[in-house]
GROMACS .gro file of C-alpha atoms in nm:
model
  369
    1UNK     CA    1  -2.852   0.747   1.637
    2UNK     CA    2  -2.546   0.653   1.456
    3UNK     CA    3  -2.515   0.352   1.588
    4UNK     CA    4  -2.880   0.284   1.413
    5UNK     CA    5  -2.753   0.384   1.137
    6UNK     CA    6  -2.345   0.150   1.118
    7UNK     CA    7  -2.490  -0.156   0.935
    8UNK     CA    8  -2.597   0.120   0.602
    9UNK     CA    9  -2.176   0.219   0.586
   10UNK     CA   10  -2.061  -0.164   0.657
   11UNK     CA   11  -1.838  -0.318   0.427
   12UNK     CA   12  -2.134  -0.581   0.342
   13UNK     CA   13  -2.400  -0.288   0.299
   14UNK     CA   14  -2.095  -0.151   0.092
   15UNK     CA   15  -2.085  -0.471  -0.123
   16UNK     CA   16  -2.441  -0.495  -0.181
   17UNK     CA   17  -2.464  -0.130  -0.310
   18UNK     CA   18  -2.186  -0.171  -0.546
   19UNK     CA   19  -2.468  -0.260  -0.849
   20UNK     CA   20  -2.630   0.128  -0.765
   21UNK     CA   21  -2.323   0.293  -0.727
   22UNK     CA   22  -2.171   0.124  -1.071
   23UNK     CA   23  -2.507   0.161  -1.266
   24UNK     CA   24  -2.463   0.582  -1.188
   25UNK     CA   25  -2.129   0.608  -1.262
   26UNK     CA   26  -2.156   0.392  -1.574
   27UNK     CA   27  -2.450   0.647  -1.686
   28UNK     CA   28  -2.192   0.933  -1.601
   29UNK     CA   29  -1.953   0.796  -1.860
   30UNK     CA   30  -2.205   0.739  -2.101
   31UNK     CA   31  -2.309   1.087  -2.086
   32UNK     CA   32  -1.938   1.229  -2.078
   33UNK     CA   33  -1.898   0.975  -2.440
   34UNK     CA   34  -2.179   1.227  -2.552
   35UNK     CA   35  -2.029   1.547  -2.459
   36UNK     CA   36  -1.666   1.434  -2.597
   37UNK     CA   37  -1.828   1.320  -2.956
   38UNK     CA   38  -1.917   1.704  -3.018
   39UNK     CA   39  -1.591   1.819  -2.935
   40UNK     CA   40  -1.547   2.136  -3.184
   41UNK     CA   41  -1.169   2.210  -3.073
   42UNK     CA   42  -0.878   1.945  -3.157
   43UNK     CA   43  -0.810   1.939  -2.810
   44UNK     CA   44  -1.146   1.826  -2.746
   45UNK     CA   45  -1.477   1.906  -2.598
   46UNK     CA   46  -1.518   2.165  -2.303
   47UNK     CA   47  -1.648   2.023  -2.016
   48UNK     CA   48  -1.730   2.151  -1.656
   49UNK     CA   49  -1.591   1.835  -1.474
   50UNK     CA   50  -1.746   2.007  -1.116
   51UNK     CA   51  -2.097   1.932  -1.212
   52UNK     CA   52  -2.100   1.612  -1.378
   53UNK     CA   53  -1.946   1.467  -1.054
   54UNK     CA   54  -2.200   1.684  -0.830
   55UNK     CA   55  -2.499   1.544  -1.087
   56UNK     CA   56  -2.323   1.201  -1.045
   57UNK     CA   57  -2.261   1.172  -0.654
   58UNK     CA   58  -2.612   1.361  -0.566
   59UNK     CA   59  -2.826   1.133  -0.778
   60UNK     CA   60  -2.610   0.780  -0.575
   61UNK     CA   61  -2.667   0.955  -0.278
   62UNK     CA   62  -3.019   0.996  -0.311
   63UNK     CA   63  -3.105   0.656  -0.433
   64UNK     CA   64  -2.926   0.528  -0.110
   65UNK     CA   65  -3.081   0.743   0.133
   66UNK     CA   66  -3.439   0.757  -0.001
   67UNK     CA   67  -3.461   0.499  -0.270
   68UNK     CA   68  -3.461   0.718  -0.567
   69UNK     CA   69  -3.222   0.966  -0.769
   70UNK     CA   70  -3.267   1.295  -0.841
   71UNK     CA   71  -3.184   1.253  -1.197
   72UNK     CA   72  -2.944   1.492  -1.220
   73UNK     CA   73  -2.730   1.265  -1.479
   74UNK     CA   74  -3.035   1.189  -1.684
   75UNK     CA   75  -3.124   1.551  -1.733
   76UNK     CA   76  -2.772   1.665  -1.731
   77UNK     CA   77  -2.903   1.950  -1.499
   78UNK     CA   78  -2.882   2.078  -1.130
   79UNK     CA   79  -3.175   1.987  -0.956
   80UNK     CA   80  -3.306   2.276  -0.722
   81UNK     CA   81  -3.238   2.061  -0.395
   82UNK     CA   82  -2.845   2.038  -0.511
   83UNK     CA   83  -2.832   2.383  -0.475
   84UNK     CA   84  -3.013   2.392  -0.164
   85UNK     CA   85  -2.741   2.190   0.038
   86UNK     CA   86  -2.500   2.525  -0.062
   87UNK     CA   87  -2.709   2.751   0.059
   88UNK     CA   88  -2.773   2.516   0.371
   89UNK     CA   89  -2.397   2.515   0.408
   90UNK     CA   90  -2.369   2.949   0.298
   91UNK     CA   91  -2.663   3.000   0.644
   92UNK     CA   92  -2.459   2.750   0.890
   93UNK     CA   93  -2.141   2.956   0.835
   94UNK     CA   94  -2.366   3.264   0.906
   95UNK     CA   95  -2.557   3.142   1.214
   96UNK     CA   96  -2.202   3.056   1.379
   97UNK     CA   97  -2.052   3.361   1.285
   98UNK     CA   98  -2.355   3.505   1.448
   99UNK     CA   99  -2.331   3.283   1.805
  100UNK     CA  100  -1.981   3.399   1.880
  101UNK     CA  101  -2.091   3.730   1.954
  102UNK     CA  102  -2.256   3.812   2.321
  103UNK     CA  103  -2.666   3.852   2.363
  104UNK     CA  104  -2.814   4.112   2.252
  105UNK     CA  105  -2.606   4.167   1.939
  106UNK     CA  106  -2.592   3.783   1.798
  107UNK     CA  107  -2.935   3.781   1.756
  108UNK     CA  108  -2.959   4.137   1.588
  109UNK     CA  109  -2.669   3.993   1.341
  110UNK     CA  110  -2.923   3.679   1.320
  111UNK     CA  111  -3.201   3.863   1.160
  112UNK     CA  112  -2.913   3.968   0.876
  113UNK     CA  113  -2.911   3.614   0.699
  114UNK     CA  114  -3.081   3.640   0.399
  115UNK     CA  115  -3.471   3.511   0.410
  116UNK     CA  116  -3.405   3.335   0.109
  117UNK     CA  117  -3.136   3.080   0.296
  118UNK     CA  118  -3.422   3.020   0.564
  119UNK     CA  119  -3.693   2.957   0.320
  120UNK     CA  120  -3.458   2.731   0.129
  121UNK     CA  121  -3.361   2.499   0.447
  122UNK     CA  122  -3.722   2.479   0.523
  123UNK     CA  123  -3.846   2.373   0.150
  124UNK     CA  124  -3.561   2.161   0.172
  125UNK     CA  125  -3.629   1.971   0.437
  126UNK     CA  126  -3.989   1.923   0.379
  127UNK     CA  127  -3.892   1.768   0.022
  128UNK     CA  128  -3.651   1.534   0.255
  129UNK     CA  129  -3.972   1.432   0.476
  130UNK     CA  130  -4.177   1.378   0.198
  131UNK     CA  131  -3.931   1.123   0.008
  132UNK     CA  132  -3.861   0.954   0.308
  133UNK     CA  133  -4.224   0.897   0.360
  134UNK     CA  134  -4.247   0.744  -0.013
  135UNK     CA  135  -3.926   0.537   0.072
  136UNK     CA  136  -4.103   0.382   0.363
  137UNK     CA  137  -4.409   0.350   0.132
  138UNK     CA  138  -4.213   0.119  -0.038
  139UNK     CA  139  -4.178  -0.241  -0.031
  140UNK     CA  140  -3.852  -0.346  -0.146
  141UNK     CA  141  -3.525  -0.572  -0.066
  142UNK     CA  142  -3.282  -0.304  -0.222
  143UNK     CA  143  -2.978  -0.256  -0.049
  144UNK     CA  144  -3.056   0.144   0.050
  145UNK     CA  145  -2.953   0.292   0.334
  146UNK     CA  146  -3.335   0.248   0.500
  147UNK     CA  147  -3.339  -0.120   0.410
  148UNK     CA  148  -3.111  -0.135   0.690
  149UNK     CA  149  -3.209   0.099   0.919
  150UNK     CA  150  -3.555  -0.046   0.919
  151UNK     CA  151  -3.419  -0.401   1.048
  152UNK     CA  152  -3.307  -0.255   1.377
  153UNK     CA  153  -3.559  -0.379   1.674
  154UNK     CA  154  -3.860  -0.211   1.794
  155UNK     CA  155  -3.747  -0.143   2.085
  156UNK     CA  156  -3.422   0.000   1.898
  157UNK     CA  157  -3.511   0.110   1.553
  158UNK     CA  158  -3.510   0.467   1.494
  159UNK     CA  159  -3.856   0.674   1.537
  160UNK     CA  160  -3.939   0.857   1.194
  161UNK     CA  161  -3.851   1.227   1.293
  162UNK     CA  162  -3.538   1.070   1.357
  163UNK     CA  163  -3.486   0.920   1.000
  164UNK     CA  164  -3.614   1.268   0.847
  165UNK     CA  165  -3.315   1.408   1.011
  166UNK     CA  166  -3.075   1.174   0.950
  167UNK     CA  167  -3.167   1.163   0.580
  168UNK     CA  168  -3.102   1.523   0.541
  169UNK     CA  169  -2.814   1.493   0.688
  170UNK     CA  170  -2.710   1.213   0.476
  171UNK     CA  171  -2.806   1.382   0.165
  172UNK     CA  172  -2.610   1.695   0.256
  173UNK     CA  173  -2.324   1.510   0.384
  174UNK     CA  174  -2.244   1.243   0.131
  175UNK     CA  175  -2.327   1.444  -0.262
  176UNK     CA  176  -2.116   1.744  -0.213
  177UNK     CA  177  -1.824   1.613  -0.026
  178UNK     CA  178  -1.757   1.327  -0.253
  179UNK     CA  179  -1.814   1.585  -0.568
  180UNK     CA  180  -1.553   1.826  -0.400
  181UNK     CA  181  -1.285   1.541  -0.359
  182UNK     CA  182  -1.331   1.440  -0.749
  183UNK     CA  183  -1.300   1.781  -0.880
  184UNK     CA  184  -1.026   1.879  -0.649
  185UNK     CA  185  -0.817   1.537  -0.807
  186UNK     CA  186  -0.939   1.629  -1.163
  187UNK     CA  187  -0.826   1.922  -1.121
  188UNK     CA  188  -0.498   1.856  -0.956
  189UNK     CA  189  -0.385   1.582  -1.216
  190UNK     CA  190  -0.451   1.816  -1.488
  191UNK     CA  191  -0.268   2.079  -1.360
  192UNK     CA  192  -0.002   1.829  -1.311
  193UNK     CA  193   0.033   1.645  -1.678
  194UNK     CA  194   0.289   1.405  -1.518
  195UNK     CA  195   0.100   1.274  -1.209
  196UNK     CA  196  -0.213   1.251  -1.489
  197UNK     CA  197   0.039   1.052  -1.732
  198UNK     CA  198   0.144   0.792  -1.387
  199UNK     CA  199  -0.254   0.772  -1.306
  200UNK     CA  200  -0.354   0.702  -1.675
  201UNK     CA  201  -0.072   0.429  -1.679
  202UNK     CA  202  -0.164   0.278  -1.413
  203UNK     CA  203  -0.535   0.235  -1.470
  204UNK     CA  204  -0.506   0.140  -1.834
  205UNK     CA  205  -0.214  -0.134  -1.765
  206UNK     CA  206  -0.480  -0.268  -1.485
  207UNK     CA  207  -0.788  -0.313  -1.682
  208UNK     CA  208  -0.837  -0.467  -2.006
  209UNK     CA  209  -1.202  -0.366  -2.006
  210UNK     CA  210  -1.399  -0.103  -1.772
  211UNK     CA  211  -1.594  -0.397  -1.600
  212UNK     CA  212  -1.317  -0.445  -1.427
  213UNK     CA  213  -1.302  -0.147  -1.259
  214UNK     CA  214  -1.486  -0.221  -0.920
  215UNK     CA  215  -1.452  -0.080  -0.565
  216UNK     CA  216  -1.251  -0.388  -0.427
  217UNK     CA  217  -1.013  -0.396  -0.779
  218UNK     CA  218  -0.932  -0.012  -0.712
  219UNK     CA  219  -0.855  -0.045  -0.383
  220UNK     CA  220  -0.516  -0.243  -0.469
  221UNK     CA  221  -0.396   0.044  -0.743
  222UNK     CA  222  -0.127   0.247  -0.522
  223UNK     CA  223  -0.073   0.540  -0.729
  224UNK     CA  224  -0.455   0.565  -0.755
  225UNK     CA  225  -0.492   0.580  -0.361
  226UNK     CA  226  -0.173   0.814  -0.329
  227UNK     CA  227  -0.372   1.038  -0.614
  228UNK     CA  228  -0.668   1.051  -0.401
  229UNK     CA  229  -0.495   1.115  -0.067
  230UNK     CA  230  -0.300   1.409  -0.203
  231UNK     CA  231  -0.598   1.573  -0.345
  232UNK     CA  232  -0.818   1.524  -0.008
  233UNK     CA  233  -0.507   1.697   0.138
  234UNK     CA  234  -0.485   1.994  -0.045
  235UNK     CA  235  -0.864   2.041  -0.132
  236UNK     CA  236  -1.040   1.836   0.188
  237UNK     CA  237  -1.422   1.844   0.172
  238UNK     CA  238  -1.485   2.022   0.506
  239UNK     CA  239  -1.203   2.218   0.487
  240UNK     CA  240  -1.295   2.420   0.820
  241UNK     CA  241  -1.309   2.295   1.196
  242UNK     CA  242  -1.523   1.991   1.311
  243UNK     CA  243  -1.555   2.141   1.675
  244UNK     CA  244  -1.667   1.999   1.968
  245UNK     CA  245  -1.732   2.132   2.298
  246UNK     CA  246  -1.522   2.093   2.588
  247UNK     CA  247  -1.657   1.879   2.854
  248UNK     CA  248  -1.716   1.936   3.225
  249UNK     CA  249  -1.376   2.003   3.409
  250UNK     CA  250  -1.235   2.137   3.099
  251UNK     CA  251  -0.902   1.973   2.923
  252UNK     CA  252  -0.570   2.028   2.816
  253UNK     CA  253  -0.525   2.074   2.461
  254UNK     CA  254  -0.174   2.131   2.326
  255UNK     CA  255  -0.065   2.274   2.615
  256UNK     CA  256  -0.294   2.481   2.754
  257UNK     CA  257  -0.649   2.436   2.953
  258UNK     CA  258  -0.988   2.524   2.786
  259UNK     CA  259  -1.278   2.561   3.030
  260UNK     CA  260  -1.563   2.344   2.970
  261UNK     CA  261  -1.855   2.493   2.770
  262UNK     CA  262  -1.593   2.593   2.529
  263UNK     CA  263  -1.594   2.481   2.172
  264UNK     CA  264  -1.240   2.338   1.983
  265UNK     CA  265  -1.133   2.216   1.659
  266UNK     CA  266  -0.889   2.170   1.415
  267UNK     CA  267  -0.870   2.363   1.078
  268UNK     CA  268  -0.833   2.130   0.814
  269UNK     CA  269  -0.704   2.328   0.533
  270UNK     CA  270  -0.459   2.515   0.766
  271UNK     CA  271  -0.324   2.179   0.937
  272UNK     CA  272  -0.306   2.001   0.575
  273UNK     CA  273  -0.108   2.283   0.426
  274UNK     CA  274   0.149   2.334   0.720
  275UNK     CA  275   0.489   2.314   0.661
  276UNK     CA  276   0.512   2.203   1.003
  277UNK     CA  277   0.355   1.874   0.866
  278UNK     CA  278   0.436   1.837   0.520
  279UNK     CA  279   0.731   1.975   0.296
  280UNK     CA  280   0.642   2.080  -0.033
  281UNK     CA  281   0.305   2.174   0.174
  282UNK     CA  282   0.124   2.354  -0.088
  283UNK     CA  283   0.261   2.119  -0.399
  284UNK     CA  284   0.092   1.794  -0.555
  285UNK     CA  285   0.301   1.543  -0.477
  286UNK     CA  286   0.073   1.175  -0.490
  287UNK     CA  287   0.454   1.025  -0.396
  288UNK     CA  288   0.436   1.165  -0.021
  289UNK     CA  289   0.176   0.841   0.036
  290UNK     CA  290   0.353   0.590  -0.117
  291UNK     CA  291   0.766   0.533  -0.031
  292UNK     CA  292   0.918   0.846  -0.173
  293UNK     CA  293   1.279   0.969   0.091
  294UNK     CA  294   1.183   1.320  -0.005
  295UNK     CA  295   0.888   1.314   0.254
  296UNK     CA  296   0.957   1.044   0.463
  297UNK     CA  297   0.928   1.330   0.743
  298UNK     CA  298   0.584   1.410   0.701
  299UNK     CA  299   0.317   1.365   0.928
  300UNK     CA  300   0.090   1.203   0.722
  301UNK     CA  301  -0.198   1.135   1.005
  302UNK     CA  302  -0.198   1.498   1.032
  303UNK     CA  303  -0.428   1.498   0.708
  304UNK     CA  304  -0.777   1.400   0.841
  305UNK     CA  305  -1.034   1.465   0.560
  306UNK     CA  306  -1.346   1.222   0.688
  307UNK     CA  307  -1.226   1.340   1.079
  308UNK     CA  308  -1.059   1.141   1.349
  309UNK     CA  309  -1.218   0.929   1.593
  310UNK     CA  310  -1.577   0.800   1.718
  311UNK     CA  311  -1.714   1.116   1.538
  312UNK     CA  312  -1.561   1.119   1.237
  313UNK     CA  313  -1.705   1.058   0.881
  314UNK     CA  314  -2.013   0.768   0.889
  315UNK     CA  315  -1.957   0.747   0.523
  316UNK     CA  316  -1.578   0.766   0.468
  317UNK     CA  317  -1.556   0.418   0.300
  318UNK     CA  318  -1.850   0.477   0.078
  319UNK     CA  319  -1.698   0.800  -0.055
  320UNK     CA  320  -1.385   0.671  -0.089
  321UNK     CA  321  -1.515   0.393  -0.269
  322UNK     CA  322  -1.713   0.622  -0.516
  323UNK     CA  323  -1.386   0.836  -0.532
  324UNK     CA  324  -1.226   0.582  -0.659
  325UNK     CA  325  -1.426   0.427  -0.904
  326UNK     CA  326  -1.586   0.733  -1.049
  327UNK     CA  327  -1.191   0.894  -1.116
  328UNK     CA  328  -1.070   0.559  -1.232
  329UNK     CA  329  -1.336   0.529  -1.483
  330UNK     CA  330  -1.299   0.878  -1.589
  331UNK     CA  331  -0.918   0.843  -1.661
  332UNK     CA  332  -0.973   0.485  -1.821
  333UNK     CA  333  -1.240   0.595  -2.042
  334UNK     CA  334  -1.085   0.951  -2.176
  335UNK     CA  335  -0.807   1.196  -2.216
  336UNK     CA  336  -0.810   1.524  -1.993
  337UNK     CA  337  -0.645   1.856  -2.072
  338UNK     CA  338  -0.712   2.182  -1.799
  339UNK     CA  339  -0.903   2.449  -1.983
  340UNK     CA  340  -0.739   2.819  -1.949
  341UNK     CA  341  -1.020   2.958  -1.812
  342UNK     CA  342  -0.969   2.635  -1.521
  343UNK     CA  343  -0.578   2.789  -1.399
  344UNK     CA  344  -0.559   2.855  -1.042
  345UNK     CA  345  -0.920   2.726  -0.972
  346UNK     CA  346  -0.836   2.540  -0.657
  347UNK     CA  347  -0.695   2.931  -0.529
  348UNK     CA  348  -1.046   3.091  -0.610
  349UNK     CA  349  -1.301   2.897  -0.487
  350UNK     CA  350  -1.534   2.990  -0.158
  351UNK     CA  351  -1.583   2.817   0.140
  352UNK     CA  352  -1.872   2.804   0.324
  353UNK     CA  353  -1.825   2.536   0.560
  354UNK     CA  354  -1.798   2.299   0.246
  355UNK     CA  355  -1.647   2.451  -0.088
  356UNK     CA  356  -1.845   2.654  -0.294
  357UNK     CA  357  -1.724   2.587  -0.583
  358UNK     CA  358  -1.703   2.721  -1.001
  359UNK     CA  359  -1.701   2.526  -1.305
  360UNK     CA  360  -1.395   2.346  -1.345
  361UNK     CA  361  -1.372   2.287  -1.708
  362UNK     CA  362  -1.119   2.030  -1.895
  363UNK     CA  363  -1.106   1.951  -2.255
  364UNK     CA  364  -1.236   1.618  -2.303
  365UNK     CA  365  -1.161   1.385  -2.542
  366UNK     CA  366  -1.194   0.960  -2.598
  367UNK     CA  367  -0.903   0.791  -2.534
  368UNK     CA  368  -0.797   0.638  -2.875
  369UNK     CA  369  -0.719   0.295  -2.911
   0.00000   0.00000   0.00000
């Protein structure tokens, strides 16, 4: 199925989405110019960064998977299905917990997750089914991600219980992971006034005028890229295991044999924070990705946000892309200050599978010109 569904996460699918992707983010800083004009403090106006991102990635994500937003930005609220995918994510980490305990007593530990997770995933999903079906109601040449999975050949074109499925997936996957990777940088630079002061720079010296800020013009800004790299590293969107299951035979992973039937992975938090890999492990250093001695020993390829391999991330340029875009307009557009009640977020938020995260609130003010 994912090979159905490449040509939606191609650079040229990329390209043609660009308009969507810019038109949401373009309504995000419209509505962050409206929250900064009633600032009441001289520091400016107190914002909770974490769901103006989630409002902004869920409603690109949506109009890319089924051809229309959720309008989270235009209401400047959390529509019920956002919260949904975290309580999808709050029952997976259950039901595994659950499986790695022998028959009879997993399935007595089964019947402990809440009722209210399992009637969520099952509203859920049926809202999922439902806009899909209106999606392929539709007759239209935008460049969604069912434009291009409806080109494939009879004969090779996915049947629709397969497109329900991957469009929840989708829709879980690609709002909440992008979200976490903005916050966690927000958060991160303003923690970090000096690394915030080298990003605002650098973006500002670029661009004479937002419309210039565009996936392919961020892609060249290096301290941008470093920024982003160092905040996937310390707050990575899946920031458990990936794990797969050992094939027939078994194999011989660092060092020792693992029967088949067995399932492996790699913690991403743990791996991203080891001193083993990176010195200063648990500091924000952006430098570390660009040509700074001091960590010339680190093992950068140790840091795998999207994954590694033919498994990894389908939509790891389209979330960096929005990553990108989204922070560099944020930084061009405004000044950014951590709020007190913000210190030590990164250290107190939950993970179920994904992060479940708190407000992360800023002062927010117009940059003056």
């Amino acid at each position: 199925m994912r090979r159905l569904q490449n040509p939606a996460f191609s650079d040229k699918a990329l390209k043609a989405q660009e308009s969507v992707i810019t038109g949401y983010v373009k309504l995000l800083i419209h509505k962050l110019h409206g929250e900064a004009s009633g600032a009441a403090d001289a520091d400016g106006a107190v914002v909770d960064m974490n769901s103006w991102y989630n409002f902004t990635t869920f409603d690109i994500i949506g109009d890319l998977a089924f051809g229309e937003p959720f309008y989270c930005l235009r209401d400047a609220s959390w529509h019920w299905w956002l919260h949904a995918v975290f309580d999808i994510f709050q029952a997976g980490t259950y039901l595994r917990a659950a499986r790695r305990f022998p028959s009879p007593l997993s399935e007595m530990l089964l019947l402990l997750i809440p009722r209210r997770l399992i009637k969520t995933r099952v509203a859920q999903f049926k809202f999922g089914v439902d806009r899909v079906d209106r999606r392929l109601e539709q007759e239209t040449d935008r460049p969604d991600f069912m434009s291009y999975i409806l080109q494939g050949s009879d004969e090779k074109a996915m049947t629709v219980d397969e497109m329900y499925a991957a469009a929840q997936v989708l829709i879980v996957a690609g709002s909440e992971t992008t979200a976490t990777g903005l916050t966690a940088a927000t958060y991160l630079l303003c923690e970090n006034p000096h690394t915030l002061a080298r990003l605002t720079a650098e973006i500002r010296d670029a661009f004479q005028d937002e419309d210039g800020i565009t996936i392919q013009s961020t892609a060249g800004l290096s301290y941008l890229n470093a920024v982003i790299e160092e905040a996937l590293r310390l707050g990575p969107p899946g920031p458990g295991t990936f794990p797969r299951v050992v094939p027939d035979g078994g194999r011989t992973v660092c060092g020792s044999f693992v029967p088949a039937g067995y399932s492996v992975g790699v913690h991403h938090l743990s791996i991203n924070r080891s001193p083993a890999h990176f010195r200063e492990h648990d500091g924000f250093h952006p430098e570390r990705w660009l040509d700074d001695p001091r960590f010339e020993s680190d093992k950068k390829a140790a840091a795998q946000p999207f994954s590694f391999g033919p498994r990894n991330c389908i939509g790891k340029n389209l979330a960096y892309a929005e990553i990108r875009t989204i922070l560099a307009r944020v930084v061009w557009n405004f000044d950014m200050k951590l709020h007190p009640d913000s210190a030590g977020w990164l250290g107190r938020q939950k993970m179920f599978t994904t992060w479940h995260k708190t407000e992360m609130k800023v002062y927010l003010s117009a940059r003056k010109r």
